[in-house]
mmCIF file of C-alpha atoms in Angstrom:
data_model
loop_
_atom_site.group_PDB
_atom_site.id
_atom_site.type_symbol
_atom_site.label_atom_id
_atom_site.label_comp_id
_atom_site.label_asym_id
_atom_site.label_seq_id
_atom_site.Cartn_x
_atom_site.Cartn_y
_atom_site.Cartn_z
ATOM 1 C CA UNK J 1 0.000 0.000 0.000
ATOM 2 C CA UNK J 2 0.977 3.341 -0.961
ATOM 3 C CA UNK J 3 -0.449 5.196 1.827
ATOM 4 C CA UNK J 4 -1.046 5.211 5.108
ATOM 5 C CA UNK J 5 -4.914 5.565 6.117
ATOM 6 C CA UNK J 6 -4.860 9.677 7.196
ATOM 7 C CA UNK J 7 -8.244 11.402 8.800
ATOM 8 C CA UNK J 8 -7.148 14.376 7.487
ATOM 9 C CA UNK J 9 -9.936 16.595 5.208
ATOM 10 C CA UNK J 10 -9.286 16.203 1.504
ATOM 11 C CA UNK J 11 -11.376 19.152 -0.208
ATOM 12 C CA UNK J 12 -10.924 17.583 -3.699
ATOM 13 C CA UNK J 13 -13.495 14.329 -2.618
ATOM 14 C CA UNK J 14 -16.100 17.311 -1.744
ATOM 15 C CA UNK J 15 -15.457 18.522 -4.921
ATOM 16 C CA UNK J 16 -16.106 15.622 -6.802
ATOM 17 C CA UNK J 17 -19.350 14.890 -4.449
ATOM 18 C CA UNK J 18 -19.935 18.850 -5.655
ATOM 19 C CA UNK J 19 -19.568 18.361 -9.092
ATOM 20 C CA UNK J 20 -21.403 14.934 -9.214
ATOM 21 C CA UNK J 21 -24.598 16.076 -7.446
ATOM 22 C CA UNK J 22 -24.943 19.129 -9.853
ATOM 23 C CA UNK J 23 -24.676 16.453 -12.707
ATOM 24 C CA UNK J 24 -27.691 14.235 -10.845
ATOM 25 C CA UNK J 25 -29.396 17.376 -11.554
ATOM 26 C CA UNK J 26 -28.770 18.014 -14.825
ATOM 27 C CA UNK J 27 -29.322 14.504 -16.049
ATOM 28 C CA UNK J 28 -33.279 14.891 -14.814
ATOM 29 C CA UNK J 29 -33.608 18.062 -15.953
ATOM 30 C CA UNK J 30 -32.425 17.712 -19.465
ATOM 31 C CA UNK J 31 -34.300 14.318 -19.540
ATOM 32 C CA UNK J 32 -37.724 16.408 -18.451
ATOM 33 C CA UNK J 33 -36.542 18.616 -21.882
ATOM 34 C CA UNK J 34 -36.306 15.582 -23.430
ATOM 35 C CA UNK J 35 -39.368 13.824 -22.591
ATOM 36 C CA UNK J 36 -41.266 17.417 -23.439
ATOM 37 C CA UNK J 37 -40.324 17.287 -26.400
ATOM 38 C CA UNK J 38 -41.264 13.842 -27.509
ATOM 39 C CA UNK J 39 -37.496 12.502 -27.529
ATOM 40 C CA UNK J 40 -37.133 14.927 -30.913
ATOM 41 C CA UNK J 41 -33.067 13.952 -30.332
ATOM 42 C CA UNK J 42 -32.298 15.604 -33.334
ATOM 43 C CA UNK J 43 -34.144 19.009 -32.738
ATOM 44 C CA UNK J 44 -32.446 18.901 -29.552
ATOM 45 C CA UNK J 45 -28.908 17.687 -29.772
ATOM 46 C CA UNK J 46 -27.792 20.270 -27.302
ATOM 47 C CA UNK J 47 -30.120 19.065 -24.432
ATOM 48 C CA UNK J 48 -28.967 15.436 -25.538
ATOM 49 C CA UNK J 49 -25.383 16.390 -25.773
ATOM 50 C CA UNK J 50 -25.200 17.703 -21.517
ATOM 51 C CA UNK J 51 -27.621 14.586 -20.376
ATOM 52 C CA UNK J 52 -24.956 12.020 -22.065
ATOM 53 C CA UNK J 53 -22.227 14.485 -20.992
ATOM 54 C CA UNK J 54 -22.916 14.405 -17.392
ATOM 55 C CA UNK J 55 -23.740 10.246 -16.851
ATOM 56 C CA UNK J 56 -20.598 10.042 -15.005
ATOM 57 C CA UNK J 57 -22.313 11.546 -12.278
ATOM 58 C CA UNK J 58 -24.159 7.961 -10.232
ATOM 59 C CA UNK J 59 -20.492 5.713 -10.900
ATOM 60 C CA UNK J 60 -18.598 8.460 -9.365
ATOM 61 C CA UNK J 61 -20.617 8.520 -6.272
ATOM 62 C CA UNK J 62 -20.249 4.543 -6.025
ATOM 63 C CA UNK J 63 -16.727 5.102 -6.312
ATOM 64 C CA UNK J 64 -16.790 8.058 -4.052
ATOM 65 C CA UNK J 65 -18.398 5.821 -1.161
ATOM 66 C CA UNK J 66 -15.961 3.309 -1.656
ATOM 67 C CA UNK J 67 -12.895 5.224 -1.291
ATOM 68 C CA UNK J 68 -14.603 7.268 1.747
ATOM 69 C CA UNK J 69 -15.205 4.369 3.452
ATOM 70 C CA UNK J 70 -11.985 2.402 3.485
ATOM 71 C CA UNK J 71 -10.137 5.578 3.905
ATOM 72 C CA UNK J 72 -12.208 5.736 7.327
ATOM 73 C CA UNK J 73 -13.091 2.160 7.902
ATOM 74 C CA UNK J 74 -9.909 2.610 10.748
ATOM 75 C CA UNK J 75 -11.996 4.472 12.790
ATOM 76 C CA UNK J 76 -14.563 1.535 13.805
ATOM 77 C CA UNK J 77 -13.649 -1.295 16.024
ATOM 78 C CA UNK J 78 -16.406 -3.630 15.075
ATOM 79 C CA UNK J 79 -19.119 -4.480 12.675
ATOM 80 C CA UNK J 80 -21.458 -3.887 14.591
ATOM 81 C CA UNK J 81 -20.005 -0.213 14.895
ATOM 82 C CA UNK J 82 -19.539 0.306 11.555
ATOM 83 C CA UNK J 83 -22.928 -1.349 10.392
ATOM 84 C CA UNK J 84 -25.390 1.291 12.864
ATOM 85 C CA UNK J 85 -23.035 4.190 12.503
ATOM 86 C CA UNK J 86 -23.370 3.845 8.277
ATOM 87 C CA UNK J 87 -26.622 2.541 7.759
ATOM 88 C CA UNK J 88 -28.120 5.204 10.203
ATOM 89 C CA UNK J 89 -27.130 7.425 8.382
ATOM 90 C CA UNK J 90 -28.630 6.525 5.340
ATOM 91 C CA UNK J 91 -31.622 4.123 6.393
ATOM 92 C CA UNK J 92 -33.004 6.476 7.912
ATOM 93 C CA UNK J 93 -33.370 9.422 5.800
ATOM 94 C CA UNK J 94 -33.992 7.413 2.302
ATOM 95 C CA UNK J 95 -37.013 5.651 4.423
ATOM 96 C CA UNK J 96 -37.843 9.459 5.440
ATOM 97 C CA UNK J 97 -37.908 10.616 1.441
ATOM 98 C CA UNK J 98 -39.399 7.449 0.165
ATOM 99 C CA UNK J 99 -42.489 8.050 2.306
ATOM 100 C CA UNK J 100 -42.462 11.700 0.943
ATOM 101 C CA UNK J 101 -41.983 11.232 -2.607
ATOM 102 C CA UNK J 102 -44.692 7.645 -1.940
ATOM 103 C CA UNK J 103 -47.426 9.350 -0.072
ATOM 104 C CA UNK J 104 -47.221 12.913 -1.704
ATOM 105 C CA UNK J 105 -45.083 13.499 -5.314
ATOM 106 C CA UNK J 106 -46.242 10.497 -6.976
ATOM 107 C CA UNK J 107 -48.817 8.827 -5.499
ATOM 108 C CA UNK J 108 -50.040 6.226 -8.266
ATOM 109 C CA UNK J 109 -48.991 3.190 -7.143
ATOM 110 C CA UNK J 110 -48.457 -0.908 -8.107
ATOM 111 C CA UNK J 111 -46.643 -1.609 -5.241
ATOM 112 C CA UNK J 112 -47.122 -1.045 -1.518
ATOM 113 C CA UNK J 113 -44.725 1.377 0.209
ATOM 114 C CA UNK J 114 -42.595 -1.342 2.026
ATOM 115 C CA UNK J 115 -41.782 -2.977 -2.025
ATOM 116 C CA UNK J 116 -41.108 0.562 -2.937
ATOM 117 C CA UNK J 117 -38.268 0.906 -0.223
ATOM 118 C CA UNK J 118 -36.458 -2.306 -0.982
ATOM 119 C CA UNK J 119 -36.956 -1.693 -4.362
ATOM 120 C CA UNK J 120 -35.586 1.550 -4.270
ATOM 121 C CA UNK J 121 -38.928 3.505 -6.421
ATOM 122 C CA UNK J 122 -40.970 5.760 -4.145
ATOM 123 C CA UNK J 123 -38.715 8.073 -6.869
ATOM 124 C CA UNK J 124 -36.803 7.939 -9.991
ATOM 125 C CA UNK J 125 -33.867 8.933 -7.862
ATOM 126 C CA UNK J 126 -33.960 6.553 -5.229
ATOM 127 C CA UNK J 127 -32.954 3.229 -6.785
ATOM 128 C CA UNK J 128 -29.891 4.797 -6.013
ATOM 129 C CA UNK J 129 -29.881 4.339 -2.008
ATOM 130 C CA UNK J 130 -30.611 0.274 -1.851
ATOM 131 C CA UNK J 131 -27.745 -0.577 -4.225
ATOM 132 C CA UNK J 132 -25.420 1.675 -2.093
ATOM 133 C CA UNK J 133 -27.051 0.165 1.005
ATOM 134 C CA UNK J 134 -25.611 -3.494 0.017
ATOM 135 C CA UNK J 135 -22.591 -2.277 -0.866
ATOM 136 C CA UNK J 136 -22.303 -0.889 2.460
ATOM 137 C CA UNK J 137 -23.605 -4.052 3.964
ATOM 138 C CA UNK J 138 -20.755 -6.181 2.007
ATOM 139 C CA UNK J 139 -17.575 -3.792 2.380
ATOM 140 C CA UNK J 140 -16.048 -5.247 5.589
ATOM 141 C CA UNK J 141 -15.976 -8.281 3.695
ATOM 142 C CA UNK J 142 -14.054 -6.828 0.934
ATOM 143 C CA UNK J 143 -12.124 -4.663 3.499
ATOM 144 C CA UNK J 144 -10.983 -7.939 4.757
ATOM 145 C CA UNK J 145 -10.172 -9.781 1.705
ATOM 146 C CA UNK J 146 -8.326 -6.586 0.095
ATOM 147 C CA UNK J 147 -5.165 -7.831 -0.446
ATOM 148 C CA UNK J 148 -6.481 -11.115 -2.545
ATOM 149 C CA UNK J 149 -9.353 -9.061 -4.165
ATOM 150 C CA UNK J 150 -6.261 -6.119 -5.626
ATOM 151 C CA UNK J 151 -4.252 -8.705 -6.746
ATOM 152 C CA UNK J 152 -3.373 -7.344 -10.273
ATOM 153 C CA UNK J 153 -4.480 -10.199 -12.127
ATOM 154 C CA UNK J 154 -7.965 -10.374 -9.620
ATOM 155 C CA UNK J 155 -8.451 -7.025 -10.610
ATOM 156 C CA UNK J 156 -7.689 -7.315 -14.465
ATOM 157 C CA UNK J 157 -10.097 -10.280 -14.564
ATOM 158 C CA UNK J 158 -13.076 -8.940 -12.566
ATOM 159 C CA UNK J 159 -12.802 -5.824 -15.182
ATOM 160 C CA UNK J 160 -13.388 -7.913 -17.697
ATOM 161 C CA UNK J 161 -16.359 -9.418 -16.003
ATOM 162 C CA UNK J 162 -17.538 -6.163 -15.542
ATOM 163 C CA UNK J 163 -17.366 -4.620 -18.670
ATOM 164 C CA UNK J 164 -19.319 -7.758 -20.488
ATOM 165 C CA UNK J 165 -22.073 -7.270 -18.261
ATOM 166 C CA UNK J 166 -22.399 -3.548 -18.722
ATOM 167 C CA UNK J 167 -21.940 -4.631 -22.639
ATOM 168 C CA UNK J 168 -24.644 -7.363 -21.908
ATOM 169 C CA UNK J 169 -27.260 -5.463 -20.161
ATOM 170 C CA UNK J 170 -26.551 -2.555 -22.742
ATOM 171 C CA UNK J 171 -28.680 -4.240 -25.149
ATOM 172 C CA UNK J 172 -32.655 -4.848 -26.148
ATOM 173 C CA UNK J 173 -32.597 -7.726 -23.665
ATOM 174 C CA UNK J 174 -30.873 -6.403 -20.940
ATOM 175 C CA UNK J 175 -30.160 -8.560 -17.787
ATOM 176 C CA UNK J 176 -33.111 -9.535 -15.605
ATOM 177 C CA UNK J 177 -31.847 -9.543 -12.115
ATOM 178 C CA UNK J 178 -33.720 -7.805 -9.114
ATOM 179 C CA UNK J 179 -32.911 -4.230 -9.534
ATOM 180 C CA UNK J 180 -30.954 -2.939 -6.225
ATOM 181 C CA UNK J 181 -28.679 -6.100 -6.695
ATOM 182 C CA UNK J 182 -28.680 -5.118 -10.423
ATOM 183 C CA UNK J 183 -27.358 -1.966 -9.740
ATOM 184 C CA UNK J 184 -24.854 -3.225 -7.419
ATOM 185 C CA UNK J 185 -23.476 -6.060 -9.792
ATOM 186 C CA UNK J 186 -23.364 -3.295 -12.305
ATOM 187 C CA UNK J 187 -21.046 -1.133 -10.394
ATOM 188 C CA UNK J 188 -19.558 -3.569 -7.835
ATOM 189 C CA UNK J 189 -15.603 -2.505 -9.830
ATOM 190 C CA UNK J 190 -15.975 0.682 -9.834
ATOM 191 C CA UNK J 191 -16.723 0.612 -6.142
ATOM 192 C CA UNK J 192 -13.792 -1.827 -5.254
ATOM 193 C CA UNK J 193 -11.593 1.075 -7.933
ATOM 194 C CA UNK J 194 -12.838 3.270 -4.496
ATOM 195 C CA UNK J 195 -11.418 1.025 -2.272
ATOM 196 C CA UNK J 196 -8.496 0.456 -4.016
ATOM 197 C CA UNK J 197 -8.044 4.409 -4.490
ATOM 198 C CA UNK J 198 -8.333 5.064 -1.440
ATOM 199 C CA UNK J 199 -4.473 3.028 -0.308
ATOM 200 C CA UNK J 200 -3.014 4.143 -3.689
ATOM 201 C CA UNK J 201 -4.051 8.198 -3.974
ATOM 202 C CA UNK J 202 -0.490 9.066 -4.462
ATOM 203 C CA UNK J 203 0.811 6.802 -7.348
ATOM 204 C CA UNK J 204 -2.724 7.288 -9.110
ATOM 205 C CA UNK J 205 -1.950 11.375 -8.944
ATOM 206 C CA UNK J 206 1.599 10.851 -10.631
ATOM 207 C CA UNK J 207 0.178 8.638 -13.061
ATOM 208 C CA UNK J 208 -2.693 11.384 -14.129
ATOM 209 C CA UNK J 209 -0.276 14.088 -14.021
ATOM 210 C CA UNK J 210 2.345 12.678 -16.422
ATOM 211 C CA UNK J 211 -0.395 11.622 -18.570
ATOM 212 C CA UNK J 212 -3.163 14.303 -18.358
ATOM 213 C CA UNK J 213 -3.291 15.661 -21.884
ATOM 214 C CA UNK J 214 -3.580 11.954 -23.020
ATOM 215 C CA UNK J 215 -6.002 11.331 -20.438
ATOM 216 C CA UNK J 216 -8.212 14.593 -21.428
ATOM 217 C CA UNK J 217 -8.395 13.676 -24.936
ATOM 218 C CA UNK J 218 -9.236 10.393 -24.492
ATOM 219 C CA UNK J 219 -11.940 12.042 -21.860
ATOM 220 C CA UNK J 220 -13.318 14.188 -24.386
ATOM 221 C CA UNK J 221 -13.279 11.527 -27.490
ATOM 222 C CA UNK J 222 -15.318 9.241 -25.610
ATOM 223 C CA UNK J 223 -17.856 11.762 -24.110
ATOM 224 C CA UNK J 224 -18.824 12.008 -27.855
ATOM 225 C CA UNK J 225 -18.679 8.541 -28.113
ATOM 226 C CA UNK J 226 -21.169 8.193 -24.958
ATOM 227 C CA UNK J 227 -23.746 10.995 -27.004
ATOM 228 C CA UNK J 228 -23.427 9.335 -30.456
ATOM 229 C CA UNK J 229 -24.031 6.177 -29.077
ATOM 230 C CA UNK J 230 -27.221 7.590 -27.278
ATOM 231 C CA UNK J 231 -28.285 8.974 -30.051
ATOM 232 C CA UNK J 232 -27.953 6.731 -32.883
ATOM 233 C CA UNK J 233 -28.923 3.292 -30.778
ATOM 234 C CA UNK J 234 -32.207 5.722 -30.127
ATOM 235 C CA UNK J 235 -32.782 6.652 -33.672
ATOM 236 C CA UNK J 236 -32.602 2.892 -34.782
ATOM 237 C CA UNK J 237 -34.682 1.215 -32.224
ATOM 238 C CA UNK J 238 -36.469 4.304 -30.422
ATOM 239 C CA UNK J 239 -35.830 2.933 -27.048
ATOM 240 C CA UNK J 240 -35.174 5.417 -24.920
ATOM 241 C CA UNK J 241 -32.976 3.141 -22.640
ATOM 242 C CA UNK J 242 -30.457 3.388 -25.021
ATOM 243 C CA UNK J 243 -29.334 7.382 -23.942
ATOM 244 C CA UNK J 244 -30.849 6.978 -20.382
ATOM 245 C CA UNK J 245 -28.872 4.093 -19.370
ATOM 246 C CA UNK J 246 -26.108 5.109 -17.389
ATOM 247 C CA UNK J 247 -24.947 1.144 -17.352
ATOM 248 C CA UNK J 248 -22.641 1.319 -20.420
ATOM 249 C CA UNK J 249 -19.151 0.153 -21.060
ATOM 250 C CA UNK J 250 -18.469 4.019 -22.297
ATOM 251 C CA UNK J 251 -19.690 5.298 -19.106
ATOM 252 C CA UNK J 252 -17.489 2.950 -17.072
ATOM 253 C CA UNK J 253 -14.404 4.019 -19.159
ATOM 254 C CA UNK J 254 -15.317 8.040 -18.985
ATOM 255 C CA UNK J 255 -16.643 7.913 -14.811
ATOM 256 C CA UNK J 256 -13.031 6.327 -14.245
ATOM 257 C CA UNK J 257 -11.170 8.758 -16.225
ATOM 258 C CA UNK J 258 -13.835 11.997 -15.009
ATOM 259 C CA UNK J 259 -13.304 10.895 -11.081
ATOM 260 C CA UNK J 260 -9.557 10.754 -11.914
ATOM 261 C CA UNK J 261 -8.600 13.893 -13.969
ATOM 262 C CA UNK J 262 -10.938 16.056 -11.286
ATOM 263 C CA UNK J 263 -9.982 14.900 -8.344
ATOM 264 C CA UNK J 264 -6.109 15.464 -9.605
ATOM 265 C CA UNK J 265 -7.063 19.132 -10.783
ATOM 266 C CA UNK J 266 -8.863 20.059 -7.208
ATOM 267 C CA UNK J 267 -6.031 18.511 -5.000
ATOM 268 C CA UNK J 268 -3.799 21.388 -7.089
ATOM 269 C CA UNK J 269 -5.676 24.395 -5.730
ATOM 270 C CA UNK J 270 -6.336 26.114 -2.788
ATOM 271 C CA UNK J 271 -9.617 25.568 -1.845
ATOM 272 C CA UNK J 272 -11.911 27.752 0.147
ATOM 273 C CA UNK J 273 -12.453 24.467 2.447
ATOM 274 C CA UNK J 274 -15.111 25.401 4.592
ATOM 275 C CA UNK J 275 -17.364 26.294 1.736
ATOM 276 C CA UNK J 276 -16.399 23.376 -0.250
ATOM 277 C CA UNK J 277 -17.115 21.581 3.191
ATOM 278 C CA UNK J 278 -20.294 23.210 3.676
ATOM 279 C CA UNK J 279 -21.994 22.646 0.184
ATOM 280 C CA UNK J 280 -20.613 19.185 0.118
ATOM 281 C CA UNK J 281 -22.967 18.347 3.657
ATOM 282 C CA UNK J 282 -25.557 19.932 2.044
ATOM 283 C CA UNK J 283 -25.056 17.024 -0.932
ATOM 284 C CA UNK J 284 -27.435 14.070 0.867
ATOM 285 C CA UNK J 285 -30.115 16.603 0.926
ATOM 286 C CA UNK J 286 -29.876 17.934 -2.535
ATOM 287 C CA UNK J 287 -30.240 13.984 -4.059
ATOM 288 C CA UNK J 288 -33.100 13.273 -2.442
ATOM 289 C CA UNK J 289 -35.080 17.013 -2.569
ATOM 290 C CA UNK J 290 -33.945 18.359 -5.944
ATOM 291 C CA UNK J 291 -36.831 15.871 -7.667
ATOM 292 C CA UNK J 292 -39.230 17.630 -5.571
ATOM 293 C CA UNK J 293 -38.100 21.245 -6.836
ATOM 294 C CA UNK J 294 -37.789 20.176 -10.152
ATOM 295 C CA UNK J 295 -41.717 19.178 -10.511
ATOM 296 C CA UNK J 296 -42.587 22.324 -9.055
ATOM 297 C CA UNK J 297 -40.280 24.497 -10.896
ATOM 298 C CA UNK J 298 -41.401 22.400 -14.238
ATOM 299 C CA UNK J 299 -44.921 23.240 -13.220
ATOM 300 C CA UNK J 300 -45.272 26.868 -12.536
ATOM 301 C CA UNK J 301 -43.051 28.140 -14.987
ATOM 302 C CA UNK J 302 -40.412 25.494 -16.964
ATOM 303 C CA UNK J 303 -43.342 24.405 -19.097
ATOM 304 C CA UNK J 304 -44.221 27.111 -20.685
ATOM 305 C CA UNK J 305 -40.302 28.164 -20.505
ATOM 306 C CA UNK J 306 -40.113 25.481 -23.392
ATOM 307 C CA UNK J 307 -42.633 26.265 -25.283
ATOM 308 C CA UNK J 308 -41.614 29.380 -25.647
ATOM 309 C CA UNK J 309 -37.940 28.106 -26.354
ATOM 310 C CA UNK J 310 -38.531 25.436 -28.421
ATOM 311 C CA UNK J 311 -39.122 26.938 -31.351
ATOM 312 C CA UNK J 312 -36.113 29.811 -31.379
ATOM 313 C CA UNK J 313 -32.147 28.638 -31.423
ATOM 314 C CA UNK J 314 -30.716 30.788 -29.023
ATOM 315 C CA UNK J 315 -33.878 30.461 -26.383
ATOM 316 C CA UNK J 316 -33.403 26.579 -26.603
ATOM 317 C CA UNK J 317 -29.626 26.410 -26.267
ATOM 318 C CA UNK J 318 -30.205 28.557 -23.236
ATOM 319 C CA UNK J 319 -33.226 26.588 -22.206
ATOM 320 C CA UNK J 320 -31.686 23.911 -20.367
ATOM 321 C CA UNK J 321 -28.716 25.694 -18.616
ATOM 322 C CA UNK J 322 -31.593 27.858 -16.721
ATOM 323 C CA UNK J 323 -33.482 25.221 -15.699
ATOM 324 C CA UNK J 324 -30.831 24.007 -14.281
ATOM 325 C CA UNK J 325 -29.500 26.582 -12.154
ATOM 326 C CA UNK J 326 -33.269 27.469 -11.109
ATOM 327 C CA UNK J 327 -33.801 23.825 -9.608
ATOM 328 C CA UNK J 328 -29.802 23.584 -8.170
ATOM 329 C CA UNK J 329 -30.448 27.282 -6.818
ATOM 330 C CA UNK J 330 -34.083 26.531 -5.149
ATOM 331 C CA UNK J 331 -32.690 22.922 -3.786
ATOM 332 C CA UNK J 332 -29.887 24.741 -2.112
ATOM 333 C CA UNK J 333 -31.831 27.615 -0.678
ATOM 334 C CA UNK J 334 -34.013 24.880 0.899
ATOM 335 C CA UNK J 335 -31.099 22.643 1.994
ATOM 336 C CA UNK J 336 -29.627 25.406 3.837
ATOM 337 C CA UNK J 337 -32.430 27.005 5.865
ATOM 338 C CA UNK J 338 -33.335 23.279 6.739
ATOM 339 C CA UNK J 339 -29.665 22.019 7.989
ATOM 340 C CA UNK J 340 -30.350 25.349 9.995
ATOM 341 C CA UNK J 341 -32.591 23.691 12.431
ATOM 342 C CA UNK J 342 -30.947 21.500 15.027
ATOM 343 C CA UNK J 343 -31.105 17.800 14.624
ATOM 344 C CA UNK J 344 -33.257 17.699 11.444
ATOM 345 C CA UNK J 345 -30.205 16.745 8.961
ATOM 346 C CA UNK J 346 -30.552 13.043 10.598
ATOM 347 C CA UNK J 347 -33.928 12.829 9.516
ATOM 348 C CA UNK J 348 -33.791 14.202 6.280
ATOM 349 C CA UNK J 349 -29.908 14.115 5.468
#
């Protein structure tokens, strides 16, 4: 191991919790633009271009949690510790949302609230929490079996594995396996690339560095890739899956080399750290309340927004960008007056 675990504050992991929330948000509200317009893809390439653009932003918080956690896993002297101080923290507020977003936002149902929680669907958001959950559930386990599981032929093998069944479920038959462990099988590398980060920080920076403009072009070519491929597997088979899913070998590729390239540009600068510190808390919040804003922003005024912007160039390039910072600015507003009130934050993150 490179590294020695340290508990010291690393602004460039807020950062890249920063940057990855704001691209949560910008994935549902270019898909809203998209679905509004009847998935016209080629009337609006530009609102197609930032939802491919930004799919980086759900692998990077796998890999975020895994690299978190084993850099901190030192601090707990049990399982038992570990297990209540982790899973309270996010049981509890995703069960908190999920009756919310069940009970009040969207309220037609199939299922009955305790399905919707294991399944992860009270929101389109949420499927997010139960895959983490298991992952959280099974990382002591991989903790303890590091050095076998980082073997460099263990980990060239299980990226293999990985990247056929991204390339298998990537397909009109995609892989029928309950969805939170779908998820989770779908992302279990780049969560153990987290873990492995995590030990190896330093030679991972030196590697970036002497490589960046390689690294950024290869970024950039496959970010294109990412959108064509969106794109032109929609236009032949006009299955929408085929730009929303963020399960793609492409994605893998571009979320590892994203996560990489940022997090070696923000460890560079100063950092204004209890800023970065404070929007990054604020993070929990935003994923599960941003939704919220969005259908009430949509309602009042985005609708009519696009239908006055649809039809003009300029107003439609600039359509999407606004919405954008309308829902991120309203979701922040209301995450800070509410992590104003004492004790509320472990309720609702």
């Amino acid at each position: 191991m490179d590294n020695k675990k340290q508990n010291k504050y690393d602004p460039a992991i807020d950062i890249l919790r920063i940057i990855s929330i704001l691209a949560v948000v910008m994935i549902h509200t270019t898909t809203r633009t998209l679905e509004a317009s009847r998935f016209d893809l080629l009337k609006f390439t530009w609102t197609l271009f930032l939802n491919q653009a930004f799919r980086f932003a759900v692998p990077v918080f796998f890999m975020l949690s895994g690299f978190v956690l084993e850099l901190n896993y030192v601090n707990h002297t049990n399982y038992l510790t570990y297990f209540k101080k982790r899973i309270s923290r996010l049981f509890i507020p995703y069960v908190f949302w999920s009756a919310i977003y069940y009970f009040f936002v969207y309220t037609r149902h199939t299922e009955n609230f305790f399905q919707s929680v294991i399944n992860g669907d009270a929101s389109y958001q949420l499927y997010f929490i139960p895959s983490l959950l298991i992952f959280y559930i099974l990382f002591p386990l991989m903790h303890k079996f590091y050095s076998t599981i980082s073997n460099k032929f263990i980990i060239v093998i299980l990226g293999i594995i990985q990247m056929i069944l991204l390339y298998v479920d990537y397909s009109p038959k995609p892989l029928l396996i309950f969805f939170p462990v779908k998820i989770a099988i779908l992302n279990f590398y780049i969560f153990l690339l987290g873990i492995i980060s995590a030990l190896h920080i330093d030679k991972i920076v030196q590697l970036i560095n002497k490589w960046r403009y390689a690294f950024s072009i290869i970024t950039l070519a496959i970010g294109f890739l990412i959108f064509y491929e969106g794109l032109n597997g929609y236009l032949k088979t006009h299955n929408y899956l085929y730009f929303y899913s963020q399960w793609r070998v492409s994605v893998f590729i571009y979320s590892i080399l994203v996560s990489g390239l940022l997090y070696t540009f923000f460890q560079k600068k100063l950092l204004n750290s209890v800023f970065v510190k404070k929007l990054s808390s604020l993070t929990f919040f935003i994923f599960f309340i941003h939704v919220i804003v969005l259908e009430i922003v949509w309602r009042m005024i985005g609708i009519n927004l696009f239908n006055i912007s649809k039809n003009n160039l300029v107003r439609k390039l600039l359509f999407d960008p606004v919405f954008f910072f309308i829902v991120v600015g309203i979701s922040y507003c209301i995450a800070f007056i509410a992590h104003k009130i004492p004790k509320l934050s472990k309720l609702t993150g």
